[in-house]
Each structure stands twice: as C-alpha cells, then as structure tokens.
Amino acid sequence: MENGRPAAYITGIGLATPIGTGREKFWSSLLANESGVGRISLFDPEGFEVQIAAECTDFDPKEYMDRKLVQRTDRFTHLAYASAKLALEDAQALEELENNPERVGLVMGTGIGGVMSMHDTQGVMDRRGVNRVNPFSVTKIMPNASAAHLGIQLSVQGPSMTPVLACSCGTDTMGMGLDLIRRGDADVVICGASEATITPVIVAGFITMRAMSRRNDDPEGACRPYDRDHSGFVIGEGAAVLILESAESVRRRGAEPYAKLTGIGRTTDAYNVADPDPKGRGIRRAMELAVESAGIAPEKIGYINPHGTGTVAGDGPESWAMHAINPEAKVSATKSTLGHSLGAVGAIETAICALALKHRTIPPMRNLTELAEDCAPLDYVVDEPREAPDLEAALCGNLGVGGHNVAAVLERA
C-alpha cells in the first residue's frame, strides 16, 4: 500500500521505437546515446520545409502478426500489437491471461489513431473511386483499433479503454491502469500507447504551426531540449506497453517487478489550444499531485523524464516546474534521442523511468551544450549514462496539445 492505496507493479515491458524493438535492444541503444532521427522514408518529403523524423526503421509487423491481420490494421496497431506481445512475454503473463481473462484489463491509447490508413483511403478514393475503398478502412482508422484487435487476439475480457489525449496520452494510460488496479477492477492490466503519424498531412500541419525543428542537415542534432539553440521538436513514431499488476497478483505468480507505479497527477492549463501556460502552472501542479498521490516527499524524486520537446514555448516553463519539485533531481529529456511520438511518448518514457529504477542508471539526453537563458539550472544528464545507486523514485511528466498535463511517479519495487 502506498499512501493508503495500492500500487501497480510493472512486471513486463515491450517497446517498438526508432532506436530498437524489444526492451533489451531499446535500453542498450538508449544508454549508448544512439539517435533514432534521420531523413523521412515513410513518404517522399521533397518540397517540405521539414524532411526529418524518428522512424521505426527496423520494425517488421509480420514478425508479430499474421499476414492477413497486418493487411487489415494500421501501422499504429502494428506497433501496439508487437509491444503488447513483447510485454506479456517479458512478464511471463500469458498463462494468467489464458486462465483469468475476465481479470485482465486493457488500456491502449493514441493521440490520433490510424492516420496512415486515412491517407491511403483518401488516395484510393481519388484514384479509383468510392466503391474501391477497403471495407476494413474504418476499423483501421478508429483510435480504439489497437485496443480492439489486442482484446480479440489475446481474449482480454476485463475492462478496455482507449484514451485520446494528445501528447499526454501515454502517461494518462498509466494512470488509468493504476486506477483499475486500485479499484480492484483488474488484477493485470495491459497498459500502453502507440502512434504512427509520419504522413504528409500531419507533418505539414506541424510545419505550419512552426512547432518542428528545421535542421534537415543535422537530423541527430535537431531536437535540443533546454538548449540555447532549441528550435522545435522532431516528429517520431513508436509504442510501449507495460504490464501492470496488483501486489497480490505479483505475489501469487512470483513475478519480479521492474518498479511500481504509485502516483498520478492530471491538470488542464485552460490557456491555449497550441501553447502551454507560459508560467508552467499546469504541469507543475500535475507533478505536485502525482507526488502527493504517491505519498512521498518531493525530494525523494531522484530522476525526472520530462516532456522536453525542444520548443521555446515549452522548455522554460517545464524546467522551472521540475525545479520546484526537486532542484537536485537528475533530468534527461529522451525525445532528443527518440523524437516525439505524440500520444505514445508518455508510455515509452514511463518504461524508461521503470528501467532507470531497476538498473539504477539514468539514461542520457542529447544536444544540450548551453542552457537556454529561460531554463532552470538542473542536473541534466547529457551524452553519457550516469549510475544512480541511491535512486528510489522517478517522475514522468508530459504536456498535451490542448493544455492537458499528466505526471506519474514510479518507485523501486
């Protein structure tokens, strides 16, 4: 029990990211400070002001799904499905799913959903007419497609939800999974988020918002959180799924957790649909609520994986929010390595926090050479991982377009 309420134990981690698929490959690449950013290959970016992205270049959905299911689903579902299978295998929870499907929950979020299939469907209509549209188009595009197919293929019969909360979605799925565990609605929750939006319309939209870095000649140096030369984010794709379990389920199965999820905080800026509150009040309050929910002192937070997108509007206010939580905390903004996978990113960064706690190692961030004048002086971990033998608690925080803020606290199990 944490703060009088149950914790959710993280017993399995599955990932599909621009620096590797699978927990071990991902973690070793992250510690090695490898970049996942390069020129866009998922479409021809010629003529676009931004021509770089972080793509899952080594990912093949046919390694995880049969050919027919691959054809009937969108890329964001492919990434989610692979991550879920890897997480269940990692947790050795497949038998639990077979024996008690009604006690297994499913929370799979996304920021946008099957936008690649939307693009392809529009192309078919334009070239061949309405009657040539694929009958699976709607079930490819709908945001709950990954949850639907996971539920069907894995025979999940407990609660199922699909939060859609822009860039804070992945962190919010963790909160929903924690809520299910705390209420006793499920013993095990397959919890995560996925996104695959590297398409002409989404890239063009972010370009006109002036939100993306235009460093086409330096892809690996493009995303520069908190740096004097920060100039916008780099769009990415990916997915992460964590298996959350109750303490009783962990004890009964003899599982070995990576960490435990103990606190969640949610707020809304009520300021602007595109820009965060310039005073950072929303994200600061979300972090405070998460720490309060966990029932720990703020100074116990030894590592923070922040939103850290490399935008001028967001970096400064968020850095001072972190400073208010614990000015001594170590910080690494891993979007500098992974790009910004929109709705999936909070799930990926929660996984990073769990792995950091398990291994007591802080992964590095890239491209911070000189701190921006409006950013808080914090212990930023740059270029090289850092051992943290005393690390007991970590915080993951994310801001979503529309003013949504979510933060989660994890502790050593």
GROMACS .gro file of N, CA and C in nm, residues 260-404:
model
  435
  260LYS      N    1   0.735   0.003  -0.932
  260LYS     CA    2   0.592   0.014  -0.902
  260LYS      C    3   0.544   0.156  -0.932
  261LEU      N    4   0.426   0.164  -0.987
  261LEU     CA    5   0.361   0.291  -1.020
  261LEU      C    6   0.276   0.329  -0.900
  262THR      N    7   0.307   0.444  -0.839
  262THR     CA    8   0.243   0.479  -0.713
  262THR      C    9   0.166   0.610  -0.713
  263GLY      N   10   0.186   0.695  -0.813
  263GLY     CA   11   0.117   0.824  -0.811
  263GLY      C   12   0.084   0.875  -0.949
  264ILE      N   13  -0.027   0.949  -0.959
  264ILE     CA   14  -0.068   1.009  -1.086
  264ILE      C   15  -0.125   1.147  -1.058
  265GLY      N   16  -0.094   1.242  -1.145
  265GLY     CA   17  -0.147   1.377  -1.133
  265GLY      C   18  -0.192   1.427  -1.269
  266ARG      N   19  -0.311   1.488  -1.274
  266ARG     CA   20  -0.367   1.537  -1.401
  266ARG      C   21  -0.419   1.678  -1.382
  267THR      N   22  -0.389   1.767  -1.477
  267THR     CA   23  -0.441   1.904  -1.474
  267THR      C   24  -0.468   1.951  -1.616
  268THR      N   25  -0.534   2.066  -1.627
  268THR     CA   26  -0.558   2.131  -1.755
  268THR      C   27  -0.517   2.277  -1.746
  269ASP      N   28  -0.445   2.326  -1.846
  269ASP     CA   29  -0.398   2.464  -1.844
  269ASP      C   30  -0.512   2.565  -1.855
  270ALA      N   31  -0.612   2.532  -1.940
  270ALA     CA   32  -0.718   2.629  -1.970
  270ALA      C   33  -0.657   2.761  -2.019
  271TYR      N   34  -0.559   2.747  -2.110
  271TYR     CA   35  -0.486   2.865  -2.157
  271TYR      C   36  -0.493   2.881  -2.308
  272ASN      N   37  -0.444   2.781  -2.384
  272ASN     CA   38  -0.434   2.795  -2.529
  272ASN      C   39  -0.434   2.656  -2.591
  273VAL      N   40  -0.493   2.643  -2.709
  273VAL     CA   41  -0.505   2.511  -2.770
  273VAL      C   42  -0.370   2.458  -2.819
  274ALA      N   43  -0.274   2.546  -2.847
  274ALA     CA   44  -0.146   2.502  -2.902
  274ALA      C   45  -0.029   2.522  -2.807
  275ASP      N   46  -0.027   2.634  -2.736
  275ASP     CA   47   0.087   2.666  -2.650
  275ASP      C   48   0.058   2.633  -2.504
  276PRO      N   49   0.159   2.589  -2.429
  276PRO     CA   50   0.140   2.564  -2.286
  276PRO      C   51   0.134   2.695  -2.208
  277ASP      N   52   0.084   2.688  -2.088
  277ASP     CA   53   0.083   2.804  -1.999
  277ASP      C   54   0.226   2.855  -1.982
  278PRO      N   55   0.254   2.981  -2.016
  278PRO     CA   56   0.391   3.031  -2.010
  278PRO      C   57   0.450   3.033  -1.868
  279LYS      N   58   0.367   3.019  -1.768
  279LYS     CA   59   0.417   3.013  -1.631
  279LYS      C   60   0.430   2.869  -1.580
  280GLY      N   61   0.389   2.773  -1.662
  280GLY     CA   62   0.406   2.633  -1.628
  280GLY      C   63   0.325   2.587  -1.509
  281ARG      N   64   0.216   2.656  -1.479
  281ARG     CA   65   0.138   2.622  -1.360
  281ARG      C   66   0.070   2.486  -1.372
  282GLY      N   67   0.023   2.452  -1.492
  282GLY     CA   68  -0.047   2.325  -1.509
  282GLY      C   69   0.043   2.205  -1.490
  283ILE      N   70   0.160   2.205  -1.556
  283ILE     CA   71   0.248   2.089  -1.544
  283ILE      C   72   0.309   2.083  -1.404
  284ARG      N   73   0.334   2.196  -1.342
  284ARG     CA   74   0.385   2.193  -1.205
  284ARG      C   75   0.283   2.131  -1.110
  285ARG      N   76   0.158   2.171  -1.125
  285ARG     CA   77   0.054   2.117  -1.038
  285ARG      C   78   0.033   1.968  -1.063
  286ALA      N   79   0.042   1.924  -1.189
  286ALA     CA   80   0.030   1.782  -1.219
  286ALA      C   81   0.141   1.703  -1.151
  287MET      N   82   0.263   1.756  -1.154
  287MET     CA   83   0.375   1.690  -1.086
  287MET      C   84   0.352   1.687  -0.935
  288GLU      N   85   0.304   1.796  -0.880
  288GLU     CA   86   0.278   1.800  -0.735
  288GLU      C   87   0.170   1.700  -0.696
  289LEU      N   88   0.066   1.690  -0.778
  289LEU     CA   89  -0.041   1.595  -0.748
  289LEU      C   90   0.007   1.451  -0.757
  290ALA      N   91   0.095   1.423  -0.853
  290ALA     CA   92   0.149   1.288  -0.867
  290ALA      C   93   0.231   1.250  -0.745
  291VAL      N   94   0.314   1.343  -0.698
  291VAL     CA   95   0.395   1.318  -0.579
  291VAL      C   96   0.306   1.299  -0.457
  292GLU      N   97   0.203   1.383  -0.447
  292GLU     CA   98   0.108   1.371  -0.336
  292GLU      C   99   0.034   1.237  -0.343
  293SER      N  100  -0.006   1.196  -0.465
  293SER     CA  101  -0.075   1.069  -0.482
  293SER      C  102   0.013   0.952  -0.441
  294ALA      N  103   0.143   0.964  -0.466
  294ALA     CA  104   0.237   0.858  -0.428
  294ALA      C  105   0.265   0.856  -0.278
  295GLY      N  106   0.239   0.969  -0.212
  295GLY     CA  107   0.261   0.975  -0.068
  295GLY      C  108   0.408   0.983  -0.030
  296ILE      N  109   0.489   1.047  -0.115
  296ILE     CA  110   0.631   1.061  -0.084
  296ILE      C  111   0.669   1.209  -0.080
  297ALA      N  112   0.784   1.238  -0.024
  297ALA     CA  113   0.834   1.375  -0.021
  297ALA      C  114   0.892   1.410  -0.158
  298PRO      N  115   0.874   1.534  -0.205
  298PRO     CA  116   0.925   1.572  -0.338
  298PRO      C  117   1.074   1.549  -0.354
  299GLU      N  118   1.149   1.568  -0.248
  299GLU     CA  119   1.294   1.550  -0.259
  299GLU      C  120   1.335   1.405  -0.282
  300LYS      N  121   1.242   1.313  -0.268
  300LYS     CA  122   1.272   1.172  -0.297
  300LYS      C  123   1.278   1.145  -0.447
  301ILE      N  124   1.220   1.235  -0.528
  301ILE     CA  125   1.224   1.219  -0.674
  301ILE      C  126   1.367   1.243  -0.720
  302GLY      N  127   1.435   1.136  -0.759
  302GLY     CA  128   1.575   1.147  -0.798
  302GLY      C  129   1.597   1.159  -0.946
  303TYR      N  130   1.497   1.123  -1.026
  303TYR     CA  131   1.508   1.130  -1.171
  303TYR      C  132   1.377   1.177  -1.230
  304ILE      N  133   1.386   1.268  -1.326
  304ILE     CA  134   1.268   1.315  -1.398
  304ILE      C  135   1.292   1.297  -1.548
  305ASN      N  136   1.199   1.226  -1.613
  305ASN     CA  137   1.197   1.222  -1.759
  305ASN      C  138   1.087   1.317  -1.802
  306PRO      N  139   1.122   1.434  -1.852
  306PRO     CA  140   1.022   1.539  -1.877
  306PRO      C  141   0.967   1.533  -2.018
  307HIS      N  142   0.877   1.626  -2.047
  307HIS     CA  143   0.824   1.637  -2.183
  307HIS      C  144   0.938   1.675  -2.278
  308GLY      N  145   1.007   1.785  -2.247
  308GLY     CA  146   1.134   1.819  -2.312
  308GLY      C  147   1.136   1.804  -2.462
  309THR      N  148   1.052   1.879  -2.532
  309THR     CA  149   1.041   1.863  -2.677
  309THR      C  150   1.139   1.950  -2.756
  310GLY      N  151   1.202   2.047  -2.690
  310GLY     CA  152   1.292   2.135  -2.761
  310GLY      C  153   1.223   2.256  -2.821
  311THR      N  154   1.105   2.290  -2.769
  311THR     CA  155   1.035   2.410  -2.816
  311THR      C  156   1.059   2.526  -2.720
  312VAL      N  157   1.068   2.644  -2.775
  312VAL     CA  158   1.093   2.763  -2.693
  312VAL      C  159   0.978   2.786  -2.596
  313ALA      N  160   0.856   2.762  -2.642
  313ALA     CA  161   0.739   2.788  -2.557
  313ALA      C  162   0.728   2.692  -2.439
  314GLY      N  163   0.775   2.568  -2.458
  314GLY     CA  164   0.755   2.468  -2.354
  314GLY      C  165   0.870   2.444  -2.261
  315ASP      N  166   0.993   2.453  -2.311
  315ASP     CA  167   1.109   2.413  -2.231
  315ASP      C  168   1.126   2.493  -2.102
  316GLY      N  169   1.117   2.626  -2.114
  316GLY     CA  170   1.141   2.710  -1.997
  316GLY      C  171   1.042   2.685  -1.884
  317PRO      N  172   0.911   2.698  -1.910
  317PRO     CA  173   0.813   2.677  -1.803
  317PRO      C  174   0.822   2.537  -1.743
  318GLU      N  175   0.843   2.435  -1.825
  318GLU     CA  176   0.851   2.300  -1.771
  318GLU      C  177   0.975   2.281  -1.684
  319SER      N  178   1.087   2.340  -1.726
  319SER     CA  179   1.209   2.323  -1.647
  319SER      C  180   1.194   2.384  -1.509
  320TRP      N  181   1.126   2.496  -1.498
  320TRP     CA  182   1.107   2.558  -1.367
  320TRP      C  183   1.005   2.481  -1.284
  321ALA      N  184   0.911   2.413  -1.349
  321ALA     CA  185   0.819   2.324  -1.277
  321ALA      C  186   0.898   2.209  -1.213
  322MET      N  187   0.991   2.151  -1.288
  322MET     CA  188   1.076   2.045  -1.233
  322MET      C  189   1.160   2.098  -1.117
  323HIS      N  190   1.212   2.217  -1.134
  323HIS     CA  191   1.294   2.279  -1.029
  323HIS      C  192   1.214   2.295  -0.901
  324ALA      N  193   1.085   2.324  -0.914
  324ALA     CA  194   1.000   2.341  -0.796
  324ALA      C  195   0.976   2.207  -0.725
  325ILE      N  196   0.978   2.098  -0.800
  325ILE     CA  197   0.959   1.966  -0.739
  325ILE      C  198   1.084   1.924  -0.663
  326ASN      N  199   1.197   1.925  -0.731
  326ASN     CA  200   1.324   1.891  -0.667
  326ASN      C  201   1.439   1.947  -0.750
  327PRO      N  202   1.500   2.057  -0.707
  327PRO     CA  203   1.608   2.118  -0.785
  327PRO      C  204   1.732   2.030  -0.796
  328GLU      N  205   1.738   1.924  -0.715
  328GLU     CA  206   1.853   1.833  -0.718
  328GLU      C  207   1.829   1.710  -0.807
  329ALA      N  208   1.710   1.696  -0.861
  329ALA     CA  209   1.678   1.578  -0.942
  329ALA      C  210   1.762   1.573  -1.069
  330LYS      N  211   1.797   1.454  -1.111
  330LYS     CA  212   1.863   1.436  -1.239
  330LYS      C  213   1.758   1.433  -1.349
  331VAL      N  214   1.789   1.495  -1.462
  331VAL     CA  215   1.692   1.511  -1.570
  331VAL      C  216   1.753   1.465  -1.702
  332SER      N  217   1.678   1.387  -1.778
  332SER     CA  218   1.718   1.359  -1.917
  332SER      C  219   1.594   1.357  -2.004
  333ALA      N  220   1.596   1.441  -2.105
  333ALA     CA  221   1.483   1.455  -2.198
  333ALA      C  222   1.511   1.366  -2.319
  334THR      N  223   1.455   1.248  -2.320
  334THR     CA  224   1.492   1.147  -2.418
  334THR      C  225   1.426   1.165  -2.556
  335LYS      N  226   1.341   1.264  -2.571
  335LYS     CA  227   1.291   1.295  -2.706
  335LYS      C  228   1.404   1.344  -2.795
  336SER      N  229   1.513   1.390  -2.736
  336SER     CA  230   1.629   1.430  -2.814
  336SER      C  231   1.689   1.311  -2.888
  337THR      N  232   1.663   1.192  -2.839
  337THR     CA  233   1.710   1.067  -2.900
  337THR      C  234   1.602   1.000  -2.982
  338LEU      N  235   1.479   0.996  -2.927
  338LEU     CA  236   1.369   0.916  -2.982
  338LEU      C  237   1.275   0.994  -3.072
  339GLY      N  238   1.288   1.126  -3.076
  339GLY     CA  239   1.186   1.207  -3.139
  339GLY      C  240   1.060   1.210  -3.053
  340HIS      N  241   0.959   1.277  -3.102
  340HIS     CA  242   0.835   1.294  -3.027
  340HIS      C  243   0.725   1.212  -3.093
  341SER      N  244   0.693   1.099  -3.031
  341SER     CA  245   0.591   1.008  -3.087
  341SER      C  246   0.451   1.041  -3.039
  342LEU      N  247   0.427   1.167  -3.011
  342LEU     CA  248   0.293   1.220  -2.980
  342LEU      C  249   0.224   1.136  -2.872
  343GLY      N  250   0.113   1.070  -2.901
  343GLY     CA  251   0.038   1.000  -2.799
  343GLY      C  252   0.111   0.885  -2.734
  344ALA      N  253   0.211   0.829  -2.800
  344ALA     CA  254   0.282   0.713  -2.745
  344ALA      C  255   0.392   0.750  -2.648
  345VAL      N  256   0.436   0.875  -2.653
  345VAL     CA  257   0.563   0.907  -2.588
  345VAL      C  258   0.560   0.891  -2.436
  346GLY      N  259   0.448   0.919  -2.373
  346GLY     CA  260   0.441   0.904  -2.228
  346GLY      C  261   0.455   0.760  -2.183
  347ALA      N  262   0.404   0.666  -2.263
  347ALA     CA  263   0.419   0.524  -2.230
  347ALA      C  264   0.565   0.483  -2.244
  348ILE      N  265   0.631   0.530  -2.350
  348ILE     CA  266   0.773   0.500  -2.369
  348ILE      C  267   0.855   0.557  -2.255
  349GLU      N  268   0.825   0.680  -2.216
  349GLU     CA  269   0.905   0.744  -2.110
  349GLU      C  270   0.875   0.687  -1.972
  350THR      N  271   0.754   0.636  -1.950
  350THR     CA  272   0.728   0.564  -1.826
  350THR      C  273   0.812   0.437  -1.820
  351ALA      N  274   0.823   0.369  -1.934
  351ALA     CA  275   0.909   0.250  -1.941
  351ALA      C  276   1.054   0.286  -1.910
  352ILE      N  277   1.099   0.400  -1.961
  352ILE     CA  278   1.236   0.445  -1.932
  352ILE      C  279   1.256   0.466  -1.783
  353CYS      N  280   1.158   0.528  -1.718
  353CYS     CA  281   1.168   0.551  -1.573
  353CYS      C  282   1.175   0.418  -1.498
  354ALA      N  283   1.094   0.321  -1.540
  354ALA     CA  284   1.096   0.190  -1.474
  354ALA      C  285   1.231   0.122  -1.490
  355LEU      N  286   1.288   0.130  -1.610
  355LEU     CA  287   1.419   0.069  -1.634
  355LEU      C  288   1.529   0.143  -1.559
  356ALA      N  289   1.518   0.275  -1.550
  356ALA     CA  290   1.618   0.352  -1.474
  356ALA      C  291   1.617   0.310  -1.328
  357LEU      N  292   1.498   0.290  -1.271
  357LEU     CA  293   1.487   0.248  -1.132
  357LEU      C  294   1.541   0.106  -1.113
  358LYS      N  295   1.509   0.018  -1.206
  358LYS     CA  296   1.553  -0.121  -1.196
  358LYS      C  297   1.705  -0.131  -1.198
  359HIS      N  298   1.764  -0.057  -1.291
  359HIS     CA  299   1.909  -0.067  -1.311
  359HIS      C  300   1.986   0.042  -1.236
  360ARG      N  301   1.912   0.133  -1.173
  360ARG     CA  302   1.973   0.246  -1.101
  360ARG      C  303   2.075   0.317  -1.191
  361THR      N  304   2.027   0.345  -1.310
  361THR     CA  305   2.108   0.413  -1.411
  361THR      C  306   2.022   0.515  -1.483
  362ILE      N  307   2.072   0.637  -1.496
  362ILE     CA  308   2.000   0.743  -1.566
  362ILE      C  309   2.045   0.745  -1.711
  363PRO      N  310   1.953   0.725  -1.807
  363PRO     CA  311   1.993   0.731  -1.948
  363PRO      C  312   2.022   0.875  -1.989
  364PRO      N  313   2.105   0.895  -2.089
  364PRO     CA  314   2.141   1.032  -2.126
  364PRO      C  315   2.044   1.095  -2.225
  365MET      N  316   2.054   1.226  -2.235
  365MET     CA  317   1.988   1.301  -2.340
  365MET      C  318   2.095   1.355  -2.434
  366ARG      N  319   2.053   1.405  -2.547
  366ARG     CA  320   2.145   1.457  -2.648
  366ARG      C  321   2.128   1.608  -2.665
  367ASN      N  322   2.230   1.670  -2.721
  367ASN     CA  323   2.220   1.802  -2.783
  367ASN      C  324   2.203   1.919  -2.687
  368LEU      N  325   2.232   1.901  -2.559
  368LEU     CA  326   2.231   2.013  -2.466
  368LEU      C  327   2.375   2.058  -2.443
  369THR      N  328   2.413   2.167  -2.509
  369THR     CA  329   2.550   2.217  -2.499
  369THR      C  330   2.558   2.345  -2.417
  370GLU      N  331   2.455   2.427  -2.424
  370GLU     CA  332   2.450   2.551  -2.344
  370GLU      C  333   2.305   2.577  -2.305
  371LEU      N  334   2.280   2.585  -2.176
  371LEU     CA  335   2.144   2.600  -2.125
  371LEU      C  336   2.082   2.731  -2.172
  372ALA      N  337   1.958   2.723  -2.221
  372ALA     CA  338   1.884   2.844  -2.261
  372ALA      C  339   1.866   2.935  -2.141
  373GLU      N  340   1.863   3.064  -2.165
  373GLU     CA  341   1.858   3.162  -2.056
  373GLU      C  342   1.732   3.149  -1.970
  374ASP      N  343   1.622   3.105  -2.031
  374ASP     CA  344   1.497   3.099  -1.956
  374ASP      C  345   1.472   2.961  -1.894
  375CYS      N  346   1.569   2.871  -1.901
  375CYS     CA  347   1.554   2.736  -1.846
  375CYS      C  348   1.621   2.724  -1.710
  376ALA      N  349   1.562   2.641  -1.625
  376ALA     CA  350   1.610   2.626  -1.488
  376ALA      C  351   1.741   2.547  -1.483
  377PRO      N  352   1.830   2.584  -1.391
  377PRO     CA  353   1.954   2.508  -1.373
  377PRO      C  354   1.925   2.378  -1.299
  378LEU      N  355   1.931   2.268  -1.370
  378LEU     CA  356   1.906   2.136  -1.313
  378LEU      C  357   2.024   2.045  -1.346
  379ASP      N  358   2.023   1.926  -1.289
  379ASP     CA  359   2.130   1.831  -1.314
  379ASP      C  360   2.094   1.749  -1.437
  380TYR      N  361   2.118   1.808  -1.555
  380TYR     CA  362   2.086   1.742  -1.681
  380TYR      C  363   2.192   1.636  -1.713
  381VAL      N  364   2.147   1.515  -1.745
  381VAL     CA  365   2.237   1.405  -1.776
  381VAL      C  366   2.254   1.400  -1.928
  382VAL      N  367   2.371   1.439  -1.977
  382VAL     CA  368   2.392   1.461  -2.120
  382VAL      C  369   2.500   1.366  -2.174
  383ASP      N  370   2.470   1.303  -2.285
  383ASP     CA  371   2.563   1.224  -2.366
  383ASP      C  372   2.606   1.090  -2.306
  384GLU      N  373   2.625   1.082  -2.177
  384GLU     CA  374   2.669   0.958  -2.114
  384GLU      C  375   2.570   0.919  -2.004
  385PRO      N  376   2.538   0.789  -1.990
  385PRO     CA  377   2.453   0.747  -1.878
  385PRO      C  378   2.525   0.770  -1.746
  386ARG      N  379   2.446   0.777  -1.641
  386ARG     CA  380   2.505   0.801  -1.509
  386ARG      C  381   2.447   0.702  -1.408
  387GLU      N  382   2.535   0.636  -1.337
  387GLU     CA  383   2.490   0.545  -1.232
  387GLU      C  384   2.425   0.626  -1.120
  388ALA      N  385   2.319   0.571  -1.063
  388ALA     CA  386   2.245   0.639  -0.956
  388ALA      C  387   2.212   0.536  -0.848
  389PRO      N  388   2.310   0.497  -0.768
  389PRO     CA  389   2.289   0.389  -0.670
  389PRO      C  390   2.184   0.419  -0.565
  390ASP      N  391   2.154   0.546  -0.542
  390ASP     CA  392   2.057   0.583  -0.440
  390ASP      C  393   1.918   0.615  -0.499
  391LEU      N  394   1.899   0.589  -0.628
  391LEU     CA  395   1.773   0.624  -0.693
  391LEU      C  396   1.659   0.539  -0.638
  392GLU      N  397   1.557   0.605  -0.584
  392GLU     CA  398   1.442   0.536  -0.526
  392GLU      C  399   1.310   0.572  -0.593
  393ALA      N  400   1.302   0.689  -0.657
  393ALA     CA  401   1.176   0.732  -0.717
  393ALA      C  402   1.204   0.817  -0.841
  394ALA      N  403   1.115   0.806  -0.939
  394ALA     CA  404   1.128   0.881  -1.064
  394ALA      C  405   0.993   0.939  -1.101
  395LEU      N  406   0.998   1.042  -1.184
  395LEU     CA  407   0.875   1.108  -1.229
  395LEU      C  408   0.878   1.123  -1.380
  396CYS      N  409   0.766   1.091  -1.443
  396CYS     CA  410   0.747   1.111  -1.587
  396CYS      C  411   0.637   1.215  -1.605
  397GLY      N  412   0.664   1.321  -1.680
  397GLY     CA  413   0.564   1.425  -1.700
  397GLY      C  414   0.549   1.460  -1.846
  398ASN      N  415   0.425   1.481  -1.890
  398ASN     CA  416   0.400   1.516  -2.030
  398ASN      C  417   0.290   1.621  -2.043
  399LEU      N  418   0.306   1.705  -2.145
  399LEU     CA  419   0.209   1.808  -2.179
  399LEU      C  420   0.144   1.773  -2.312
  400GLY      N  421   0.015   1.791  -2.325
  400GLY     CA  422  -0.054   1.760  -2.448
  400GLY      C  423  -0.111   1.885  -2.514
  401VAL      N  424  -0.108   1.887  -2.647
  401VAL     CA  425  -0.172   1.995  -2.721
  401VAL      C  426  -0.317   2.006  -2.676
  402GLY      N  427  -0.358   2.124  -2.640
  402GLY     CA  428  -0.490   2.145  -2.582
  402GLY      C  429  -0.483   2.182  -2.435
  403GLY      N  430  -0.361   2.173  -2.378
  403GLY     CA  431  -0.343   2.213  -2.239
  403GLY      C  432  -0.355   2.102  -2.139
  404HIS      N  433  -0.340   1.977  -2.182
  404HIS     CA  434  -0.351   1.863  -2.090
  404HIS      C  435  -0.214   1.832  -2.029
   0.00000   0.00000   0.00000
